mmCIF file of C-alpha atoms in Angstrom:
data_model
loop_
_atom_site.group_PDB
_atom_site.id
_atom_site.type_symbol
_atom_site.label_atom_id
_atom_site.label_comp_id
_atom_site.label_asym_id
_atom_site.label_seq_id
_atom_site.Cartn_x
_atom_site.Cartn_y
_atom_site.Cartn_z
ATOM 1 C CA UNK A 1 -36.175 -80.470 34.085
ATOM 2 C CA UNK A 2 -37.554 -81.432 30.715
ATOM 3 C CA UNK A 3 -35.160 -82.142 27.949
ATOM 4 C CA UNK A 4 -35.788 -81.970 24.266
ATOM 5 C CA UNK A 5 -35.640 -85.781 23.996
ATOM 6 C CA UNK A 6 -38.283 -86.272 26.707
ATOM 7 C CA UNK A 7 -40.561 -83.555 25.355
ATOM 8 C CA UNK A 8 -43.639 -84.303 23.363
ATOM 9 C CA UNK A 9 -43.520 -83.987 19.588
ATOM 10 C CA UNK A 10 -45.609 -80.833 19.794
ATOM 11 C CA UNK A 11 -43.362 -79.263 22.411
ATOM 12 C CA UNK A 12 -40.289 -80.417 20.619
ATOM 13 C CA UNK A 13 -41.380 -78.914 17.312
ATOM 14 C CA UNK A 14 -42.506 -75.715 19.009
ATOM 15 C CA UNK A 15 -39.236 -75.361 20.864
ATOM 16 C CA UNK A 16 -37.225 -76.068 17.756
ATOM 17 C CA UNK A 17 -39.234 -73.667 15.623
ATOM 18 C CA UNK A 18 -38.950 -71.019 18.305
ATOM 19 C CA UNK A 19 -35.201 -71.458 18.432
ATOM 20 C CA UNK A 20 -35.044 -71.444 14.664
ATOM 21 C CA UNK A 21 -37.106 -68.269 14.420
ATOM 22 C CA UNK A 22 -34.992 -66.637 17.098
ATOM 23 C CA UNK A 23 -31.819 -67.471 15.213
ATOM 24 C CA UNK A 24 -33.380 -66.256 12.006
ATOM 25 C CA UNK A 25 -34.405 -63.034 13.690
ATOM 26 C CA UNK A 26 -30.913 -62.663 15.128
ATOM 27 C CA UNK A 27 -29.424 -63.093 11.679
ATOM 28 C CA UNK A 28 -31.932 -60.594 10.220
ATOM 29 C CA UNK A 29 -31.137 -58.114 12.998
ATOM 30 C CA UNK A 30 -27.444 -58.517 12.371
ATOM 31 C CA UNK A 31 -27.999 -58.050 8.639
ATOM 32 C CA UNK A 32 -30.126 -55.019 9.407
ATOM 33 C CA UNK A 33 -27.384 -53.511 11.552
ATOM 34 C CA UNK A 34 -24.850 -54.116 8.809
ATOM 35 C CA UNK A 35 -27.143 -52.474 6.265
ATOM 36 C CA UNK A 36 -27.671 -49.576 8.674
ATOM 37 C CA UNK A 37 -23.963 -49.207 9.164
ATOM 38 C CA UNK A 38 -23.467 -49.278 5.416
ATOM 39 C CA UNK A 39 -26.160 -46.617 4.945
ATOM 40 C CA UNK A 40 -24.727 -44.497 7.767
ATOM 41 C CA UNK A 41 -21.243 -44.896 6.351
ATOM 42 C CA UNK A 42 -22.397 -43.833 2.896
ATOM 43 C CA UNK A 43 -24.217 -40.808 4.333
ATOM 44 C CA UNK A 44 -21.133 -39.785 6.298
ATOM 45 C CA UNK A 45 -19.031 -40.283 3.175
ATOM 46 C CA UNK A 46 -21.371 -38.062 1.151
ATOM 47 C CA UNK A 47 -21.308 -35.413 3.889
ATOM 48 C CA UNK A 48 -17.507 -35.512 3.927
ATOM 49 C CA UNK A 49 -17.453 -35.126 0.132
ATOM 50 C CA UNK A 50 -19.848 -32.180 0.330
ATOM 51 C CA UNK A 51 -17.673 -30.512 2.982
ATOM 52 C CA UNK A 52 -14.558 -31.104 0.884
ATOM 53 C CA UNK A 53 -16.246 -29.558 -2.160
ATOM 54 C CA UNK A 54 -17.282 -26.512 -0.083
ATOM 55 C CA UNK A 55 -13.756 -26.099 1.275
ATOM 56 C CA UNK A 56 -12.361 -26.437 -2.227
ATOM 57 C CA UNK A 57 -14.689 -23.708 -3.481
ATOM 58 C CA UNK A 58 -13.667 -21.469 -0.584
ATOM 59 C CA UNK A 59 -10.002 -22.058 -1.378
ATOM 60 C CA UNK A 60 -10.623 -21.125 -4.994
ATOM 61 C CA UNK A 61 -12.458 -17.935 -4.071
ATOM 62 C CA UNK A 62 -9.931 -16.732 -1.485
ATOM 63 C CA UNK A 63 -7.037 -16.027 -3.902
ATOM 64 C CA UNK A 64 -9.407 -14.111 -6.196
ATOM 65 C CA UNK A 65 -10.569 -12.005 -3.257
ATOM 66 C CA UNK A 66 -6.982 -11.413 -2.137
ATOM 67 C CA UNK A 67 -5.929 -10.422 -5.668
ATOM 68 C CA UNK A 68 -8.827 -7.974 -6.005
ATOM 69 C CA UNK A 69 -7.949 -6.350 -2.664
ATOM 70 C CA UNK A 70 -4.295 -6.117 -3.678
ATOM 71 C CA UNK A 71 -5.234 -4.491 -6.961
ATOM 72 C CA UNK A 72 -7.425 -1.923 -5.201
ATOM 73 C CA UNK A 73 -4.558 -1.055 -2.819
ATOM 74 C CA UNK A 74 -2.117 -0.694 -5.706
ATOM 75 C CA UNK A 75 -4.575 1.514 -7.595
ATOM 76 C CA UNK A 76 -5.033 3.767 -4.556
ATOM 77 C CA UNK A 77 -1.256 4.035 -4.087
ATOM 78 C CA UNK A 78 -0.729 4.557 -7.788
ATOM 79 C CA UNK A 79 -2.971 7.599 -7.764
ATOM 80 C CA UNK A 80 -0.562 9.183 -5.316
ATOM 81 C CA UNK A 81 -2.744 12.253 -4.914
ATOM 82 C CA UNK A 82 -2.837 14.527 -1.929
ATOM 83 C CA UNK A 83 -4.012 12.798 1.181
ATOM 84 C CA UNK A 84 -3.936 9.316 -0.386
ATOM 85 C CA UNK A 85 -1.051 8.210 1.853
ATOM 86 C CA UNK A 86 -1.280 7.333 5.522
ATOM 87 C CA UNK A 87 1.201 7.379 8.385
ATOM 88 C CA UNK A 88 3.939 4.831 7.806
ATOM 89 C CA UNK A 89 3.473 4.674 4.031
ATOM 90 C CA UNK A 90 6.481 4.878 1.727
ATOM 91 C CA UNK A 91 6.281 5.736 -1.962
ATOM 92 C CA UNK A 92 8.629 6.773 -4.728
ATOM 93 C CA UNK A 93 8.240 10.171 -6.341
ATOM 94 C CA UNK A 94 10.124 12.384 -8.777
ATOM 95 C CA UNK A 95 11.872 15.413 -7.272
ATOM 96 C CA UNK A 96 13.121 18.294 -9.404
ATOM 97 C CA UNK A 97 15.266 21.153 -8.128
ATOM 98 C CA UNK A 98 15.413 23.979 -10.661
ATOM 99 C CA UNK A 99 15.884 27.713 -10.991
ATOM 100 C CA UNK A 100 18.021 30.424 -12.513
ATOM 101 C CA UNK A 101 21.614 30.386 -11.380
ATOM 102 C CA UNK A 102 21.337 33.661 -9.454
ATOM 103 C CA UNK A 103 17.618 33.362 -8.772
ATOM 104 C CA UNK A 104 15.550 31.482 -6.200
ATOM 105 C CA UNK A 105 15.585 27.714 -6.308
ATOM 106 C CA UNK A 106 12.346 25.779 -6.758
ATOM 107 C CA UNK A 107 11.629 22.220 -5.712
ATOM 108 C CA UNK A 108 8.804 20.201 -7.261
ATOM 109 C CA UNK A 109 7.522 16.796 -6.149
ATOM 110 C CA UNK A 110 5.586 14.705 -8.674
ATOM 111 C CA UNK A 111 4.077 11.253 -8.272
ATOM 112 C CA UNK A 112 4.438 10.916 -12.044
ATOM 113 C CA UNK A 113 6.438 13.167 -14.442
ATOM 114 C CA UNK A 114 3.322 13.626 -16.590
ATOM 115 C CA UNK A 115 1.214 14.923 -13.684
ATOM 116 C CA UNK A 116 1.104 18.257 -11.901
ATOM 117 C CA UNK A 117 3.318 18.577 -8.815
ATOM 118 C CA UNK A 118 1.992 17.295 -5.512
ATOM 119 C CA UNK A 119 4.197 19.910 -3.860
ATOM 120 C CA UNK A 120 5.971 22.934 -5.363
ATOM 121 C CA UNK A 121 7.940 25.329 -3.175
ATOM 122 C CA UNK A 122 10.063 28.375 -3.910
ATOM 123 C CA UNK A 123 13.062 28.496 -1.574
ATOM 124 C CA UNK A 124 14.794 31.648 -0.371
ATOM 125 C CA UNK A 125 18.240 30.204 -1.172
ATOM 126 C CA UNK A 126 19.566 30.768 -4.678
ATOM 127 C CA UNK A 127 20.137 27.869 -7.042
ATOM 128 C CA UNK A 128 23.891 28.490 -7.170
ATOM 129 C CA UNK A 129 24.126 28.281 -3.342
ATOM 130 C CA UNK A 130 22.360 24.916 -3.266
ATOM 131 C CA UNK A 131 24.517 23.620 -6.113
ATOM 132 C CA UNK A 132 27.604 24.676 -4.191
ATOM 133 C CA UNK A 133 26.330 22.989 -1.014
ATOM 134 C CA UNK A 134 25.630 19.754 -2.877
ATOM 135 C CA UNK A 135 29.062 19.793 -4.472
ATOM 136 C CA UNK A 136 30.692 20.046 -1.056
ATOM 137 C CA UNK A 137 28.728 17.273 0.650
ATOM 138 C CA UNK A 138 25.325 16.244 1.941
ATOM 139 C CA UNK A 139 22.445 18.734 1.918
ATOM 140 C CA UNK A 140 19.619 18.564 4.470
ATOM 141 C CA UNK A 141 16.778 21.033 4.000
ATOM 142 C CA UNK A 142 14.212 21.395 6.761
ATOM 143 C CA UNK A 143 10.869 23.093 6.118
ATOM 144 C CA UNK A 144 8.706 23.825 9.125
ATOM 145 C CA UNK A 145 5.501 25.714 9.770
ATOM 146 C CA UNK A 146 3.325 26.370 12.795
ATOM 147 C CA UNK A 147 0.396 24.173 13.704
ATOM 148 C CA UNK A 148 -2.824 26.149 13.686
ATOM 149 C CA UNK A 149 -4.839 26.793 16.826
ATOM 150 C CA UNK A 150 -7.914 24.537 17.258
ATOM 151 C CA UNK A 151 -10.337 27.064 15.724
ATOM 152 C CA UNK A 152 -8.223 27.462 12.590
ATOM 153 C CA UNK A 153 -7.465 23.733 12.442
ATOM 154 C CA UNK A 154 -11.128 23.074 11.607
ATOM 155 C CA UNK A 155 -10.335 23.830 7.950
ATOM 156 C CA UNK A 156 -8.392 20.526 7.797
ATOM 157 C CA UNK A 157 -5.534 21.829 5.648
ATOM 158 C CA UNK A 158 -3.087 19.095 4.666
ATOM 159 C CA UNK A 159 0.610 19.359 5.443
ATOM 160 C CA UNK A 160 1.784 20.013 1.885
ATOM 161 C CA UNK A 161 -0.908 22.664 1.414
ATOM 162 C CA UNK A 162 0.580 25.016 4.013
ATOM 163 C CA UNK A 163 1.571 28.306 2.294
ATOM 164 C CA UNK A 164 4.583 29.528 4.318
ATOM 165 C CA UNK A 165 7.610 27.641 5.616
ATOM 166 C CA UNK A 166 10.690 28.474 7.635
ATOM 167 C CA UNK A 167 13.606 26.897 5.821
ATOM 168 C CA UNK A 168 16.959 25.623 7.094
ATOM 169 C CA UNK A 169 19.841 24.309 5.046
ATOM 170 C CA UNK A 170 22.272 22.062 6.939
ATOM 171 C CA UNK A 171 21.179 23.632 10.211
ATOM 172 C CA UNK A 172 21.465 27.261 9.035
ATOM 173 C CA UNK A 173 18.425 29.476 8.724
ATOM 174 C CA UNK A 174 17.906 30.536 5.106
ATOM 175 C CA UNK A 175 14.726 32.583 5.002
ATOM 176 C CA UNK A 176 11.234 31.420 4.134
ATOM 177 C CA UNK A 177 9.889 29.033 1.571
ATOM 178 C CA UNK A 178 6.677 29.814 -0.305
ATOM 179 C CA UNK A 179 4.340 27.152 -1.606
ATOM 180 C CA UNK A 180 3.389 27.860 -5.217
ATOM 181 C CA UNK A 181 0.852 26.636 -7.697
ATOM 182 C CA UNK A 182 2.208 25.231 -10.926
ATOM 183 C CA UNK A 183 2.020 28.187 -13.321
ATOM 184 C CA UNK A 184 2.739 28.259 -17.070
ATOM 185 C CA UNK A 185 6.499 28.759 -16.612
ATOM 186 C CA UNK A 186 6.858 25.952 -14.068
ATOM 187 C CA UNK A 187 4.732 23.690 -16.270
ATOM 188 C CA UNK A 188 6.983 24.505 -19.248
ATOM 189 C CA UNK A 189 10.130 23.609 -17.301
ATOM 190 C CA UNK A 190 8.685 20.367 -15.937
ATOM 191 C CA UNK A 191 7.329 19.486 -19.372
ATOM 192 C CA UNK A 192 10.765 19.975 -20.938
ATOM 193 C CA UNK A 193 12.244 17.672 -18.256
ATOM 194 C CA UNK A 194 9.594 14.985 -18.616
ATOM 195 C CA UNK A 195 11.872 12.584 -20.590
ATOM 196 C CA UNK A 196 14.634 12.998 -17.969
ATOM 197 C CA UNK A 197 14.501 10.336 -15.257
ATOM 198 C CA UNK A 198 17.677 11.349 -13.421
ATOM 199 C CA UNK A 199 20.446 13.877 -13.943
ATOM 200 C CA UNK A 200 21.480 17.517 -13.797
ATOM 201 C CA UNK A 201 22.128 20.164 -16.404
ATOM 202 C CA UNK A 202 21.042 23.432 -17.974
ATOM 203 C CA UNK A 203 17.969 24.192 -20.053
ATOM 204 C CA UNK A 204 19.185 26.342 -22.965
ATOM 205 C CA UNK A 205 17.422 29.388 -24.313
ATOM 206 C CA UNK A 206 15.979 30.581 -20.986
ATOM 207 C CA UNK A 207 18.399 33.307 -19.973
ATOM 208 C CA UNK A 208 16.625 36.627 -19.629
ATOM 209 C CA UNK A 209 13.100 35.129 -19.692
ATOM 210 C CA UNK A 210 10.557 35.644 -16.956
ATOM 211 C CA UNK A 211 10.110 32.870 -14.436
ATOM 212 C CA UNK A 212 7.114 32.112 -12.265
ATOM 213 C CA UNK A 213 5.558 35.548 -12.709
ATOM 214 C CA UNK A 214 8.528 37.348 -11.161
ATOM 215 C CA UNK A 215 9.024 39.703 -14.069
ATOM 216 C CA UNK A 216 12.160 40.255 -16.110
ATOM 217 C CA UNK A 217 14.884 37.757 -15.159
ATOM 218 C CA UNK A 218 17.658 39.198 -17.297
ATOM 219 C CA UNK A 219 21.035 38.853 -15.648
ATOM 220 C CA UNK A 220 20.080 35.882 -13.455
ATOM 221 C CA UNK A 221 21.953 33.405 -15.646
ATOM 222 C CA UNK A 222 20.831 30.169 -17.267
ATOM 223 C CA UNK A 223 18.145 27.910 -15.835
ATOM 224 C CA UNK A 224 19.702 24.960 -14.007
ATOM 225 C CA UNK A 225 18.012 21.734 -12.935
ATOM 226 C CA UNK A 226 18.652 18.562 -10.982
ATOM 227 C CA UNK A 227 16.203 15.645 -11.129
ATOM 228 C CA UNK A 228 16.175 12.336 -9.226
ATOM 229 C CA UNK A 229 13.961 9.740 -7.644
ATOM 230 C CA UNK A 230 12.996 10.315 -4.019
ATOM 231 C CA UNK A 231 11.522 8.122 -1.343
ATOM 232 C CA UNK A 232 8.570 9.863 0.255
ATOM 233 C CA UNK A 233 8.084 8.697 3.844
ATOM 234 C CA UNK A 234 4.926 9.681 5.725
ATOM 235 C CA UNK A 235 5.683 10.049 9.424
ATOM 236 C CA UNK A 236 2.308 11.468 10.440
ATOM 237 C CA UNK A 237 -0.162 14.088 9.286
ATOM 238 C CA UNK A 238 2.368 16.686 10.500
ATOM 239 C CA UNK A 239 5.628 15.236 9.181
ATOM 240 C CA UNK A 240 7.049 13.903 5.927
ATOM 241 C CA UNK A 241 10.523 13.220 4.601
ATOM 242 C CA UNK A 242 11.938 13.006 1.080
ATOM 243 C CA UNK A 243 15.179 11.096 0.570
ATOM 244 C CA UNK A 244 17.009 11.257 -2.745
ATOM 245 C CA UNK A 245 17.707 7.772 -4.073
ATOM 246 C CA UNK A 246 21.114 6.960 -5.513
ATOM 247 C CA UNK A 247 21.578 5.087 -8.790
ATOM 248 C CA UNK A 248 21.707 1.293 -8.604
ATOM 249 C CA UNK A 249 25.019 -0.094 -7.455
ATOM 250 C CA UNK A 250 26.142 2.935 -5.431
ATOM 251 C CA UNK A 251 26.413 2.580 -1.686
ATOM 252 C CA UNK A 252 26.576 6.267 -0.826
ATOM 253 C CA UNK A 253 23.880 7.823 1.314
ATOM 254 C CA UNK A 254 21.388 10.353 -0.094
ATOM 255 C CA UNK A 255 22.983 13.707 -0.995
ATOM 256 C CA UNK A 256 19.755 15.669 -0.777
ATOM 257 C CA UNK A 257 16.935 15.284 1.724
ATOM 258 C CA UNK A 258 13.892 17.364 2.595
ATOM 259 C CA UNK A 259 12.138 17.234 5.963
ATOM 260 C CA UNK A 260 8.674 18.814 6.072
ATOM 261 C CA UNK A 261 7.182 19.404 9.536
ATOM 262 C CA UNK A 262 4.287 21.160 11.176
ATOM 263 C CA UNK A 263 5.157 22.036 14.783
#
C-alpha cells in the first residue's frame, strides 16, 4: 500500500487537494443544509403565523355571528304574534279578566298591553262567579274544542283561532266559550287598563253601558277587572297553557290558570 510519504509530489498534492476539496464540499453541504433548515423553519414559522391570524379572525367573527343570531331570535319572540311560537316555547304575556258583575266574563291575552289581543274569549260563567271562585281558592279553567277531520284540517286554522270552546271551571262544566274579535268596547276597556301592570278593581262610569255589542247592559252592575302577568307555555299545535304569575317574593302557586286544548 502506498502512503502519503512514499507518494510522488504530484500524487501527494493531488491526494491532498482532493481531500481538501472533499472537506470543503462537506463543509459547504453542511452549511447548505443549515441554510435549508433555516429557510424551512422560517417558512413553517410564517405558515404558523398565517394560521394563527386566520384562527384569530374566525374567533373575532364568531361572537358577532352569534350575537346577530341571538338578536334575530329575540326579535321573533318579541313580536309574539300568532303562530310565532313553537312547541316547547315559553313566553310572558298579559292576561286580563274583565266583565260586568252579573254579565259574562271575558279573558284577553296580549303579548304587549299596547297591542291587540292574541286571544279574546267570552266565557259562559259570570264575572261574579269567577271572582267568588278565586276568592275561595285556586281556579283552573279548561277550554277544549274538537280537532277537525282531515278534509277540514286543510284550512290550517291555529289553535287560538278556533271559534267555539267547551269550558270547565275546576272540573265542572260551565257552558261554552266564544272567541271574539276585539271590538270598540273591548278596545276601550283594554286601553283604559293599559297603565295597569297587575291588580284588580272596578272601572267607574260603565254601569248601564253596552258591552261587546250585546245591547243594553243596565242592571248588570259595574265593570270589574283583574290583570296579571301569565306564562304562556306551548305544548304542541293542539295545546297551550297560561299560568298566572305571582308577585315577586310570594311562594304561593298560581291562583288562575287556563288550559287550551284541541282534542
